[in-house]
Amino acid sequence: MWWLIAAVGLGIPLVVTAMPEFGMLAVGAVAAAVTDALGGGVVAQFLVFAIVSVALIAVVRPIANRHRAQRPELASGIDALRGRQAVVLERVDHHGGRVKLAGEVWSARTLDADQAYEVGQEVDVVDIDGATAVVM
């Protein structure tokens, strides 16, 4: 019974502080309560609590930190347009032209001075320079 009270007591700081270590300690306390219910002695209960808690912290924490460091960035604005495809509306060369990009008409120019794209061709947006899409 005391282990379950300890588990609840460790769960409260988990919710309040959002520190997952408290949750891992609470799971260790639940494991110790199960050991008590199965007839394990006090020493076995404390050993199970320590082993489960330390194992969870040693295994789960590095995985959580790795996932936290790998958050995907949400691209917005012009950053979200880079890498998208556009359809040529007016001939696009190094001097200019028009494309339909993300449902909007944009002025465009080619990345390569020697390249030109005709109406209807699909192009890739490699950059946005001011209000001009740089395509290839």
mmCIF file of C-alpha atoms in Angstrom:
data_model
loop_
_atom_site.group_PDB
_atom_site.id
_atom_site.type_symbol
_atom_site.label_atom_id
_atom_site.label_comp_id
_atom_site.label_asym_id
_atom_site.label_seq_id
_atom_site.Cartn_x
_atom_site.Cartn_y
_atom_site.Cartn_z
ATOM 1 C CA MET A 1 0.000 0.000 0.000
ATOM 2 C CA TRP A 2 2.839 2.414 0.829
ATOM 3 C CA TRP A 3 4.399 1.870 -2.561
ATOM 4 C CA LEU A 4 1.182 2.892 -4.293
ATOM 5 C CA ILE A 5 1.022 6.035 -2.169
ATOM 6 C CA ALA A 6 4.642 6.725 -3.138
ATOM 7 C CA ALA A 7 3.754 6.201 -6.815
ATOM 8 C CA VAL A 8 0.946 8.759 -6.567
ATOM 9 C CA GLY A 9 3.252 11.089 -4.632
ATOM 10 C CA LEU A 10 5.850 10.835 -7.405
ATOM 11 C CA GLY A 11 3.198 11.286 -10.068
ATOM 12 C CA ILE A 12 2.175 14.696 -8.718
ATOM 13 C CA PRO A 13 5.560 16.389 -9.369
ATOM 14 C CA LEU A 14 5.559 14.703 -12.790
ATOM 15 C CA VAL A 15 2.389 16.562 -13.699
ATOM 16 C CA VAL A 16 3.385 19.835 -12.033
ATOM 17 C CA THR A 17 6.983 20.059 -13.264
ATOM 18 C CA ALA A 18 6.759 17.969 -16.452
ATOM 19 C CA MET A 19 9.938 16.139 -15.447
ATOM 20 C CA PRO A 20 9.642 12.592 -16.819
ATOM 21 C CA GLU A 21 12.100 11.257 -14.250
ATOM 22 C CA PHE A 22 9.365 11.460 -11.607
ATOM 23 C CA GLY A 23 7.171 9.252 -13.797
ATOM 24 C CA MET A 24 9.947 6.691 -14.068
ATOM 25 C CA LEU A 25 10.343 6.673 -10.303
ATOM 26 C CA ALA A 26 6.565 6.252 -9.982
ATOM 27 C CA VAL A 27 6.731 3.197 -12.260
ATOM 28 C CA GLY A 28 9.508 1.833 -10.035
ATOM 29 C CA ALA A 29 7.228 2.302 -7.020
ATOM 30 C CA VAL A 30 4.425 0.416 -8.788
ATOM 31 C CA ALA A 31 6.863 -2.408 -9.569
ATOM 32 C CA ALA A 32 7.821 -2.511 -5.891
ATOM 33 C CA ALA A 33 4.107 -2.686 -4.973
ATOM 34 C CA VAL A 34 3.711 -5.653 -7.323
ATOM 35 C CA THR A 35 6.737 -7.287 -5.663
ATOM 36 C CA ASP A 36 5.073 -6.754 -2.276
ATOM 37 C CA ALA A 37 1.807 -8.258 -3.552
ATOM 38 C CA LEU A 38 3.733 -11.301 -4.783
ATOM 39 C CA GLY A 39 5.190 -11.773 -1.287
ATOM 40 C CA GLY A 40 8.618 -10.211 -1.772
ATOM 41 C CA GLY A 41 10.373 -8.957 1.320
ATOM 42 C CA VAL A 42 11.272 -5.356 2.087
ATOM 43 C CA VAL A 43 14.785 -5.754 0.674
ATOM 44 C CA ALA A 44 13.406 -7.230 -2.562
ATOM 45 C CA GLN A 45 10.898 -4.384 -2.827
ATOM 46 C CA PHE A 46 13.602 -1.717 -2.494
ATOM 47 C CA LEU A 47 15.830 -3.569 -4.953
ATOM 48 C CA VAL A 48 13.023 -3.793 -7.510
ATOM 49 C CA PHE A 49 12.222 -0.107 -7.006
ATOM 50 C CA ALA A 50 15.857 0.892 -7.503
ATOM 51 C CA ILE A 51 16.516 -1.408 -10.455
ATOM 52 C CA VAL A 52 13.337 -0.485 -12.353
ATOM 53 C CA SER A 53 13.732 3.240 -11.705
ATOM 54 C CA VAL A 54 17.399 3.374 -12.674
ATOM 55 C CA ALA A 55 16.829 1.171 -15.726
ATOM 56 C CA LEU A 56 14.000 3.390 -16.957
ATOM 57 C CA ILE A 57 16.014 6.562 -16.424
ATOM 58 C CA ALA A 58 19.084 5.038 -18.093
ATOM 59 C CA VAL A 59 17.155 3.765 -21.126
ATOM 60 C CA VAL A 60 14.241 6.140 -21.660
ATOM 61 C CA ARG A 61 15.921 9.475 -20.903
ATOM 62 C CA PRO A 62 18.558 9.298 -23.682
ATOM 63 C CA ILE A 63 15.897 8.223 -26.178
ATOM 64 C CA ALA A 64 13.658 11.116 -25.145
ATOM 65 C CA ASN A 65 16.549 13.588 -25.405
ATOM 66 C CA ARG A 66 17.389 12.294 -28.877
ATOM 67 C CA HIS A 67 13.794 12.753 -30.012
ATOM 68 C CA ARG A 68 13.633 16.206 -28.479
ATOM 69 C CA ALA A 69 16.744 17.235 -30.435
ATOM 70 C CA GLN A 70 15.285 15.919 -33.714
ATOM 71 C CA ARG A 71 12.134 18.035 -33.785
ATOM 72 C CA PRO A 72 11.098 18.802 -37.328
ATOM 73 C CA GLU A 73 11.074 22.439 -38.180
ATOM 74 C CA LEU A 74 7.815 23.775 -39.484
ATOM 75 C CA ALA A 75 8.578 25.846 -42.539
ATOM 76 C CA SER A 76 6.420 28.900 -43.058
ATOM 77 C CA GLY A 77 6.359 31.868 -45.380
ATOM 78 C CA ILE A 78 8.922 31.771 -48.158
ATOM 79 C CA ASP A 79 10.793 28.929 -46.447
ATOM 80 C CA ALA A 80 7.790 26.695 -47.113
ATOM 81 C CA LEU A 81 7.955 27.489 -50.841
ATOM 82 C CA ARG A 82 11.533 26.350 -51.399
ATOM 83 C CA GLY A 83 11.608 22.907 -52.975
ATOM 84 C CA ARG A 84 8.013 23.054 -54.245
ATOM 85 C CA GLN A 85 6.957 22.715 -57.837
ATOM 86 C CA ALA A 86 5.434 25.491 -59.901
ATOM 87 C CA VAL A 87 3.797 25.640 -63.346
ATOM 88 C CA VAL A 88 5.077 28.138 -65.897
ATOM 89 C CA LEU A 89 2.370 30.635 -66.947
ATOM 90 C CA GLU A 90 4.612 32.915 -69.045
ATOM 91 C CA ARG A 91 7.975 31.937 -70.515
ATOM 92 C CA VAL A 92 10.593 32.019 -67.762
ATOM 93 C CA ASP A 93 14.223 32.850 -68.505
ATOM 94 C CA HIS A 94 16.997 34.608 -66.618
ATOM 95 C CA HIS A 95 15.289 37.984 -67.171
ATOM 96 C CA GLY A 96 11.866 37.014 -65.854
ATOM 97 C CA GLY A 97 8.542 35.313 -66.377
ATOM 98 C CA ARG A 98 5.542 34.112 -64.377
ATOM 99 C CA VAL A 99 4.756 30.865 -62.566
ATOM 100 C CA LYS A 100 1.860 29.547 -60.512
ATOM 101 C CA LEU A 101 3.256 28.565 -57.133
ATOM 102 C CA ALA A 102 1.098 27.332 -54.241
ATOM 103 C CA GLY A 103 -2.031 28.673 -55.941
ATOM 104 C CA GLU A 104 -0.577 32.144 -56.480
ATOM 105 C CA VAL A 105 1.013 33.840 -59.480
ATOM 106 C CA TRP A 106 4.655 34.719 -58.852
ATOM 107 C CA SER A 107 7.265 36.486 -60.918
ATOM 108 C CA ALA A 108 10.082 34.079 -61.652
ATOM 109 C CA ARG A 109 13.520 33.788 -63.174
ATOM 110 C CA THR A 110 15.777 30.863 -63.890
ATOM 111 C CA LEU A 111 18.732 29.924 -61.750
ATOM 112 C CA ASP A 112 20.799 29.254 -64.873
ATOM 113 C CA ALA A 113 21.283 32.183 -67.273
ATOM 114 C CA ASP A 114 21.199 29.816 -70.286
ATOM 115 C CA GLN A 115 18.009 28.011 -69.285
ATOM 116 C CA ALA A 116 14.428 28.875 -70.326
ATOM 117 C CA TYR A 117 11.097 27.220 -69.578
ATOM 118 C CA GLU A 118 7.967 27.353 -71.709
ATOM 119 C CA VAL A 119 4.314 27.683 -70.728
ATOM 120 C CA GLY A 120 2.926 24.573 -69.052
ATOM 121 C CA GLN A 121 6.262 23.129 -67.902
ATOM 122 C CA GLU A 122 6.728 22.195 -64.258
ATOM 123 C CA VAL A 123 9.730 23.737 -62.545
ATOM 124 C CA ASP A 124 11.277 23.393 -59.097
ATOM 125 C CA VAL A 125 11.579 26.437 -56.858
ATOM 126 C CA VAL A 126 15.114 26.605 -55.488
ATOM 127 C CA ASP A 127 14.919 29.995 -53.797
ATOM 128 C CA ILE A 128 12.803 33.080 -53.283
ATOM 129 C CA ASP A 129 14.568 36.366 -54.033
ATOM 130 C CA GLY A 130 12.342 39.153 -52.752
ATOM 131 C CA ALA A 131 9.067 38.578 -54.614
ATOM 132 C CA THR A 132 10.662 36.479 -57.348
ATOM 133 C CA ALA A 133 10.811 32.697 -57.421
ATOM 134 C CA VAL A 134 14.144 31.358 -58.624
ATOM 135 C CA VAL A 135 13.416 28.165 -60.542
ATOM 136 C CA MET A 136 15.165 25.337 -62.347
#
